Amino acid sequence: MPTPYRDETQVLHADAELSAGPSVVAPIHYSATFTAADAEAFAEMANTPRHPAFYTRYGNPGHERVAAIVAELEGTETALVTASGMGAISTTVLALVQAGDHVIAQSRHYMSTTKLFEEVLPRFGVEVSIVEQEDIAAFAAAIRPNTRLIMVETPVNPTLTLTDLAAVAALAKPRGILTIADNTFASPLNQRPHALGIDIVVHSATKYLGGHHDLTAGVVCCDRATAERIWKMHTTLGAVLSPMDAWLLLRGLRTLPVRIERINATALALAGWIAQQPLVEQVWYPGLPSHPQHALATRQMTGHGAVIAFALRGGYAITSRFVAALRLATHAVSLGGVESLVVHTAAMWAGTMNDAQMISAGIAPNLVRYSVGLEHVEDLKADIAQALATASQ
Ligand SMILES: *Cc1c(COP(=O)(O)O)cnc(C)c1O
């Protein structure tokens, strides 16, 4: 699309040239396989990389529409759609590295990404260095002659720590090292890693892009040549998004800018309010001046997203009572959808560790992760207020 429309317009029209037939809304192409008029047309379909209508593991018209929109939002040449965020990340990394290569990743990543780098890649002869994401000098010091890839993710769980994307890209680019950024926690409306020099942007579309907690999907955004390499691995690994979920994701994308705008505003107001509550010990939100990397957040993000982390005064028991007393936020993992969700991070380990053991393992027993949805901010405040009152009784 030649016209540089704004995001609100792109999510509705970036796939317009892909329209087929008279329906206003894109059809669901619920077909595993597609026919051609004659042998020549069939041969062309079979030999065109990323053909959108040959066989659904290779591509589907619904995937193509989603990809057109997300590529527009991220400012990359193209995008590839997968069955989950981990499908996007594992397929991308496995397409780009081989035995003898060295890669750099962060000490804190989404847990399954950490497993990919720390457990899977070493089994296939790839060397992995792990660095602290706030420390650009550590990225620089980790680079070796065989460094092929740097993986970053920002903001990251649990306390929304940031990586300086432009600084990492400036280290990698002159040395020919590829960079991948997991942009899930920001969304393309709040952060554009490619504009800061990152080569490949990956998403768990399960979160903001889908936005309704009803599907799992992933997206990889990059240049066409790299996308073709990743697509070849994708046809082998087969993390293929179903046509139905591609359609739901397309539907979710249509409202992404308005959802993000509201979520940013609600989360910023709520984070500031939570910080003032006497039972709250500390709040982490990149949009608040109290965040240790607020200056970087202001520089590389235009909004700060749904996730607020906070610690209550007291230990595991009071935090557990607080989470149980919330009526509006549902106790469930994930983020970025229309309903507010809350997680008591330490609850996963409560069966096997006491408070002291959790603290020494870096899992604060009093930490809450709250993902703001589209409820009214005053209702969310009132709900948190009553849950704090219940927890402190
Ligand atoms: C959820 C998530 C993933 C994994 O995505 P799935 O869709 O669950 O496979 C990867 N990275 C981040 C930052 C996530 O939040």
Coordinates of C-alpha atoms and ligand atoms in Angstrom, one line a residue:
M1 CA 0.0 0.0 0.0
P2 CA 1.7 3.2 -1.1
T3 CA -0.2 5.7 1.0
P4 CA 1.4 6.0 4.5
Y5 CA -1.9 5.7 6.4
R6 CA -1.9 5.9 10.2
D7 CA -2.1 2.7 12.4
E8 CA -5.9 3.0 13.0
T9 CA -6.4 2.9 9.2
Q10 CA -3.8 0.3 8.4
V11 CA -5.4 -2.3 10.6
L12 CA -8.6 -2.0 8.6
H13 CA -7.1 -1.5 5.1
A14 CA -3.6 -3.0 4.8
D15 CA -5.0 -6.3 3.5
A16 CA -7.5 -4.6 1.1
E17 CA -5.6 -5.6 -2.0
L18 CA -5.9 -9.2 -0.9
S19 CA -9.7 -9.1 -1.1
A20 CA -11.5 -11.7 -3.1
G21 CA -15.2 -11.8 -3.8
P22 CA -18.0 -9.4 -2.7
S23 CA -18.0 -10.0 1.1
V24 CA -17.0 -7.0 3.1
V25 CA -15.5 -9.2 5.8
A26 CA -12.7 -11.5 4.9
P27 CA -13.9 -15.1 4.4
I28 CA -12.4 -18.0 6.5
H29 CA -10.4 -20.1 4.1
Y30 CA -11.1 -23.4 5.8
S31 CA -9.3 -25.5 3.3
A32 CA -6.1 -27.6 3.7
T33 CA -5.5 -27.6 0.0
F34 CA -6.2 -25.3 -3.0
T35 CA -6.8 -26.0 -6.7
A36 CA -5.5 -24.5 -9.9
A37 CA -7.0 -24.0 -13.3
D38 CA -4.4 -25.9 -15.2
A39 CA -1.0 -27.6 -15.0
E40 CA 1.0 -24.4 -15.5
A41 CA -0.9 -22.6 -12.8
F42 CA -0.5 -25.6 -10.5
A43 CA 3.3 -25.7 -11.2
E44 CA 3.5 -22.0 -10.4
M45 CA 1.7 -22.4 -7.1
A46 CA 3.9 -25.3 -6.1
N47 CA 7.1 -23.4 -6.9
T48 CA 6.3 -20.0 -5.5
P49 CA 7.7 -19.6 -2.0
R50 CA 5.1 -18.5 0.6
H51 CA 2.2 -18.9 -1.9
P52 CA -0.9 -18.0 0.1
A53 CA -3.2 -20.7 -1.5
F54 CA -1.4 -23.9 -2.4
Y55 CA -1.5 -26.0 0.9
T56 CA -2.2 -24.5 4.3
R57 CA 1.1 -25.6 5.9
Y58 CA 2.8 -23.5 3.2
G59 CA 0.3 -20.6 3.6
N60 CA -3.3 -19.6 3.7
P61 CA -5.2 -16.4 2.5
G62 CA -6.0 -15.7 6.2
H63 CA -2.3 -15.9 7.2
E64 CA -1.5 -13.5 4.3
R65 CA -4.0 -10.9 5.5
V66 CA -2.7 -11.0 9.1
A67 CA 0.9 -10.8 7.9
A68 CA 0.1 -7.8 5.7
I69 CA -1.3 -5.8 8.6
V70 CA 1.3 -6.7 11.2
A71 CA 4.2 -6.0 8.8
E72 CA 2.7 -2.6 8.2
L73 CA 2.5 -1.9 11.9
E74 CA 6.1 -3.1 12.6
G75 CA 7.4 -1.3 9.5
T76 CA 9.0 -4.4 8.0
E77 CA 8.9 -5.7 4.4
T78 CA 6.8 -8.7 5.2
A79 CA 5.7 -11.0 8.0
L80 CA 5.0 -14.8 8.6
V81 CA 2.2 -16.1 10.8
T82 CA 2.6 -19.2 13.0
A83 CA 0.5 -21.3 15.4
S84 CA 1.9 -19.7 18.6
G85 CA 4.5 -17.2 19.9
M86 CA 6.9 -20.1 20.6
G87 CA 6.2 -21.4 17.1
A88 CA 7.4 -18.0 15.8
I89 CA 10.5 -17.9 18.1
S90 CA 11.7 -21.5 17.7
T91 CA 11.2 -21.6 14.0
T92 CA 13.0 -18.3 13.5
V93 CA 16.0 -19.2 15.7
L94 CA 16.3 -22.7 14.2
A95 CA 16.2 -21.3 10.7
L96 CA 19.1 -19.0 11.3
V97 CA 21.7 -20.9 13.4
Q98 CA 23.7 -24.0 12.9
A99 CA 26.3 -26.1 14.8
G100 CA 29.4 -24.0 15.5
D101 CA 27.5 -20.7 15.7
H102 CA 27.4 -18.6 18.9
V103 CA 24.3 -16.7 20.0
I104 CA 23.6 -14.2 22.8
A105 CA 20.4 -14.1 24.8
Q106 CA 19.2 -12.4 28.0
S107 CA 19.1 -13.8 31.5
R108 CA 15.4 -13.0 31.6
H109 CA 13.2 -14.1 28.7
Y110 CA 9.8 -15.7 28.4
M111 CA 10.4 -19.0 30.1
S112 CA 10.1 -21.2 27.0
T113 CA 12.5 -18.9 25.1
T114 CA 15.0 -19.4 27.9
K115 CA 14.6 -23.2 27.5
L116 CA 15.2 -22.9 23.8
F117 CA 18.4 -21.0 24.3
E118 CA 19.7 -22.7 27.5
E119 CA 18.6 -26.3 26.8
V120 CA 17.7 -26.9 23.2
L121 CA 20.4 -25.0 21.2
P122 CA 23.4 -26.4 23.1
R123 CA 22.2 -30.0 22.2
F124 CA 22.7 -29.1 18.6
G125 CA 26.2 -27.6 19.0
V126 CA 25.2 -23.9 19.2
E127 CA 27.1 -22.0 21.9
V128 CA 25.0 -19.6 24.0
S129 CA 26.0 -16.7 26.2
I130 CA 23.5 -15.3 28.6
V131 CA 23.8 -11.6 29.6
E132 CA 21.9 -9.1 31.9
Q133 CA 19.7 -7.2 29.6
E134 CA 20.3 -3.7 31.2
D135 CA 24.0 -4.1 30.7
I136 CA 25.0 -3.1 27.1
A137 CA 28.7 -3.6 27.9
A138 CA 27.9 -7.2 28.7
F139 CA 26.4 -7.7 25.2
A140 CA 29.5 -6.1 23.7
A141 CA 31.8 -8.3 25.8
A142 CA 29.9 -11.5 24.9
I143 CA 30.4 -11.0 21.1
R144 CA 32.8 -13.6 19.5
P145 CA 34.0 -14.0 15.9
N146 CA 31.3 -16.8 15.4
T147 CA 28.4 -14.8 17.0
R148 CA 25.5 -15.2 14.6
L149 CA 22.5 -13.9 16.5
I150 CA 21.4 -11.7 19.5
M151 CA 18.0 -12.3 21.0
V152 CA 16.4 -9.6 23.1
E153 CA 13.0 -9.1 24.7
T154 CA 11.7 -5.9 26.2
P155 CA 9.9 -5.2 28.6
V156 CA 10.3 -8.6 30.3
N157 CA 8.8 -10.5 33.2
P158 CA 8.5 -10.2 36.1
T159 CA 9.4 -6.5 36.8
L160 CA 9.3 -5.1 33.3
T161 CA 13.0 -4.7 32.9
L162 CA 14.0 -3.1 29.5
T163 CA 16.7 -3.7 26.9
D164 CA 18.1 -0.7 25.0
L165 CA 17.1 -1.8 21.4
A166 CA 19.0 0.9 19.5
A167 CA 22.2 0.1 21.5
V168 CA 22.0 -3.6 20.8
A169 CA 21.3 -3.0 17.1
A170 CA 24.3 -0.6 16.9
L171 CA 26.6 -3.4 18.3
A172 CA 25.2 -6.1 16.0
K173 CA 24.7 -4.4 12.7
P174 CA 28.4 -3.4 11.8
R175 CA 29.5 -7.0 12.7
G176 CA 26.8 -8.6 10.5
I177 CA 25.1 -10.2 13.6
L178 CA 21.3 -10.7 13.2
T179 CA 19.1 -9.4 16.0
I180 CA 15.7 -10.7 17.0
A181 CA 13.4 -8.7 19.4
D182 CA 10.4 -10.3 21.1
N183 CA 8.0 -7.3 21.1
T184 CA 5.1 -9.1 22.7
F185 CA 5.0 -7.1 25.9
A186 CA 5.0 -3.7 24.1
S187 CA 2.9 -4.4 20.9
P188 CA 3.8 -2.6 17.7
L189 CA 1.7 0.3 18.8
N190 CA 4.0 1.1 21.7
Q191 CA 7.4 0.1 20.4
R192 CA 8.9 -0.4 16.9
P193 CA 12.1 -2.4 17.2
H194 CA 12.8 -2.4 13.5
A195 CA 12.8 1.4 13.4
L196 CA 15.5 1.2 16.1
G197 CA 17.7 -1.1 13.9
I198 CA 16.5 -4.6 15.0
D199 CA 16.4 -7.0 12.1
I200 CA 13.6 -9.4 13.1
V201 CA 10.6 -8.7 15.3
V202 CA 8.6 -11.6 16.8
H203 CA 5.3 -11.7 18.6
S204 CA 3.1 -13.9 20.6
A205 CA -0.1 -12.8 18.9
T206 CA -1.9 -14.7 21.7
K207 CA -1.5 -11.5 23.7
Y208 CA -2.3 -8.0 22.3
L209 CA -2.6 -8.7 18.6
G210 CA -5.4 -11.3 19.1
G211 CA -6.5 -9.4 22.2
H212 CA -9.4 -11.6 23.3
H213 CA -7.7 -14.5 25.2
D214 CA -9.3 -16.9 22.7
L215 CA -6.5 -18.0 20.4
T216 CA -2.8 -18.8 20.3
A217 CA -0.7 -17.4 17.4
G218 CA 2.6 -16.0 16.5
V219 CA 4.1 -13.5 14.0
V220 CA 7.6 -13.0 12.6
C221 CA 8.3 -9.6 10.9
C222 CA 11.4 -9.1 8.8
D223 CA 12.7 -8.6 5.2
R224 CA 11.6 -10.9 2.4
A225 CA 14.8 -12.9 2.0
T226 CA 14.9 -13.7 5.7
A227 CA 11.2 -14.5 5.8
E228 CA 11.8 -17.0 2.9
R229 CA 14.5 -18.8 5.0
I230 CA 12.3 -18.9 8.0
W231 CA 9.3 -20.0 6.0
K232 CA 11.3 -23.0 4.6
M233 CA 12.0 -24.1 8.2
H234 CA 8.3 -23.4 9.0
T235 CA 7.1 -25.8 6.4
T236 CA 9.4 -28.4 8.0
L237 CA 8.6 -27.8 11.7
G238 CA 4.9 -27.2 10.9
A239 CA 3.8 -24.8 13.6
V240 CA 0.9 -23.8 11.3
L241 CA -2.0 -21.5 12.4
S242 CA -5.5 -22.8 11.8
P243 CA -7.6 -20.9 9.3
M244 CA -10.2 -20.2 12.0
D245 CA -7.6 -18.8 14.4
A246 CA -6.1 -16.7 11.6
W247 CA -9.6 -15.2 11.1
L248 CA -10.1 -14.5 14.8
L249 CA -6.6 -12.9 14.9
L250 CA -7.6 -10.7 11.9
R251 CA -10.7 -9.7 13.7
G252 CA -8.7 -8.9 16.8
L253 CA -6.2 -6.8 14.8
R254 CA -9.0 -4.5 13.5
T255 CA -9.4 -3.0 17.0
L256 CA -5.7 -3.1 18.1
P257 CA -5.0 0.6 18.1
V258 CA -8.1 1.6 20.1
R259 CA -7.5 -1.2 22.6
I260 CA -3.9 -0.3 23.1
E261 CA -4.8 3.4 23.5
R262 CA -7.3 2.7 26.2
I263 CA -5.1 0.0 27.9
N264 CA -2.1 2.4 28.0
A265 CA -4.2 5.1 29.6
T266 CA -5.9 2.8 32.1
A267 CA -2.7 1.0 33.1
L268 CA -0.8 4.3 33.6
A269 CA -3.5 5.7 35.8
L270 CA -3.9 2.5 37.7
A271 CA -0.2 2.0 38.3
G272 CA 0.1 5.5 39.8
W273 CA -2.9 4.8 42.0
I274 CA -1.6 1.4 43.1
A275 CA 1.7 3.0 44.1
Q276 CA -0.1 5.2 46.6
Q277 CA -1.9 2.4 48.5
P278 CA -0.4 1.8 52.0
L279 CA -0.4 -2.0 51.6
V280 CA 1.7 -1.7 48.4
E281 CA 5.5 -1.9 48.9
Q282 CA 6.6 -1.2 45.3
V283 CA 5.2 -0.9 41.8
W284 CA 7.0 -1.6 38.5
Y285 CA 5.5 0.1 35.5
P286 CA 7.8 1.6 32.7
G287 CA 5.5 4.6 32.3
L288 CA 6.0 5.7 36.0
P289 CA 9.0 7.9 36.8
S290 CA 9.8 5.4 39.7
H291 CA 10.7 2.7 37.1
P292 CA 14.5 2.3 37.2
Q293 CA 14.7 2.6 33.4
H294 CA 12.0 5.2 32.9
A295 CA 14.2 7.4 30.8
L296 CA 14.8 4.5 28.4
A297 CA 11.1 3.6 28.4
T298 CA 10.3 7.2 27.3
R299 CA 13.0 7.1 24.6
Q300 CA 12.1 3.8 22.9
M301 CA 8.4 3.4 23.7
T302 CA 5.4 5.5 22.9
G303 CA 3.1 3.9 25.5
H304 CA 3.8 1.3 28.2
G305 CA 1.2 -1.4 27.9
A306 CA -1.1 -3.4 30.1
V307 CA 1.2 -5.1 32.6
I308 CA 1.8 -3.7 36.1
A309 CA 3.9 -5.6 38.6
F310 CA 3.6 -4.8 42.3
A311 CA 4.7 -6.2 45.6
L312 CA 2.5 -6.1 48.8
R313 CA 3.8 -5.5 52.3
G314 CA 3.8 -8.9 53.8
G315 CA 4.5 -12.4 52.4
Y316 CA 2.9 -15.2 50.4
A317 CA -0.3 -15.5 52.5
I318 CA -1.4 -11.8 52.3
T319 CA -0.7 -11.8 48.5
S320 CA -2.6 -15.0 48.0
R321 CA -5.6 -13.5 50.0
F322 CA -5.4 -10.3 47.8
V323 CA -5.5 -12.2 44.5
A324 CA -8.3 -14.4 45.7
A325 CA -10.4 -11.4 46.7
L326 CA -10.2 -9.7 43.3
R327 CA -13.5 -9.9 41.6
L328 CA -12.8 -8.2 38.2
A329 CA -9.3 -9.5 37.4
T330 CA -9.3 -13.2 36.6
H331 CA -6.6 -15.4 38.1
A332 CA -4.9 -16.6 35.0
V333 CA -1.7 -16.4 33.0
S334 CA -1.4 -14.3 29.8
L335 CA -1.9 -10.6 29.1
G336 CA -3.0 -8.0 26.6
G337 CA -6.7 -9.1 26.1
V338 CA -10.0 -7.4 26.8
E339 CA -10.4 -8.9 30.4
S340 CA -8.0 -8.0 33.2
L341 CA -6.0 -10.9 34.4
V342 CA -3.9 -11.4 37.5
V343 CA -1.1 -13.8 38.5
H344 CA 0.4 -14.5 41.9
T345 CA 3.8 -15.4 40.4
A346 CA 5.0 -17.4 43.4
A347 CA 1.9 -19.5 43.5
M348 CA 3.4 -21.9 41.0
W349 CA 6.2 -22.8 43.5
A350 CA 4.1 -22.6 46.7
G351 CA 3.8 -26.3 47.0
T352 CA 7.6 -26.8 47.1
M353 CA 9.1 -23.7 48.7
N354 CA 8.6 -21.5 51.7
D355 CA 8.9 -17.6 51.7
A356 CA 12.7 -17.6 52.4
Q357 CA 13.4 -20.2 49.7
M358 CA 11.3 -18.2 47.2
I359 CA 13.3 -15.0 48.0
S360 CA 16.6 -16.7 47.6
A361 CA 15.4 -18.2 44.2
G362 CA 14.4 -14.6 43.1
I363 CA 10.7 -15.4 43.2
A364 CA 9.3 -12.7 45.5
P365 CA 6.4 -14.4 47.4
N366 CA 4.6 -11.0 47.5
L367 CA 4.8 -10.2 43.8
V368 CA 1.6 -9.7 41.8
R369 CA 1.4 -9.4 38.0
Y370 CA -1.7 -7.5 36.8
S371 CA -2.6 -7.2 33.1
V372 CA -5.1 -4.4 32.6
G373 CA -8.1 -5.0 30.3
L374 CA -10.8 -2.8 29.0
E375 CA -12.8 -2.4 32.2
H376 CA -13.3 1.1 33.4
V377 CA -10.4 2.4 35.4
E378 CA -12.5 3.4 38.4
D379 CA -14.1 0.0 38.6
L380 CA -10.6 -1.6 38.6
K381 CA -9.4 0.7 41.4
A382 CA -12.5 -0.1 43.5
D383 CA -12.0 -3.8 43.0
I384 CA -8.3 -3.6 44.0
A385 CA -9.2 -1.4 47.0
Q386 CA -11.7 -3.9 48.3
A387 CA -9.2 -6.8 47.7
L388 CA -6.4 -4.9 49.6
A389 CA -8.9 -4.3 52.5
T390 CA -9.8 -8.0 52.6
A391 CA -6.1 -9.1 52.4
S392 CA -5.0 -6.9 55.3
Q393 CA -7.8 -8.2 57.7
Ligands
LIG1 C1 3.3 -15.6 25.7 C2 4.6 -15.2 25.3 C3 5.4 -16.0 24.4 C4 4.9 -17.3 23.9 O1 3.8 -17.2 23.1 P1 2.7 -18.4 22.9 O2 1.7 -17.7 22.0 O3 2.2 -18.7 24.3 O4 3.5 -19.5 22.3 C5 6.6 -15.5 24.0 N1 7.1 -14.3 24.5 C6 6.4 -13.6 25.3 C7 7.1 -12.3 25.8 C8 5.2 -13.9 25.8 O5 4.5 -13.2 26.6

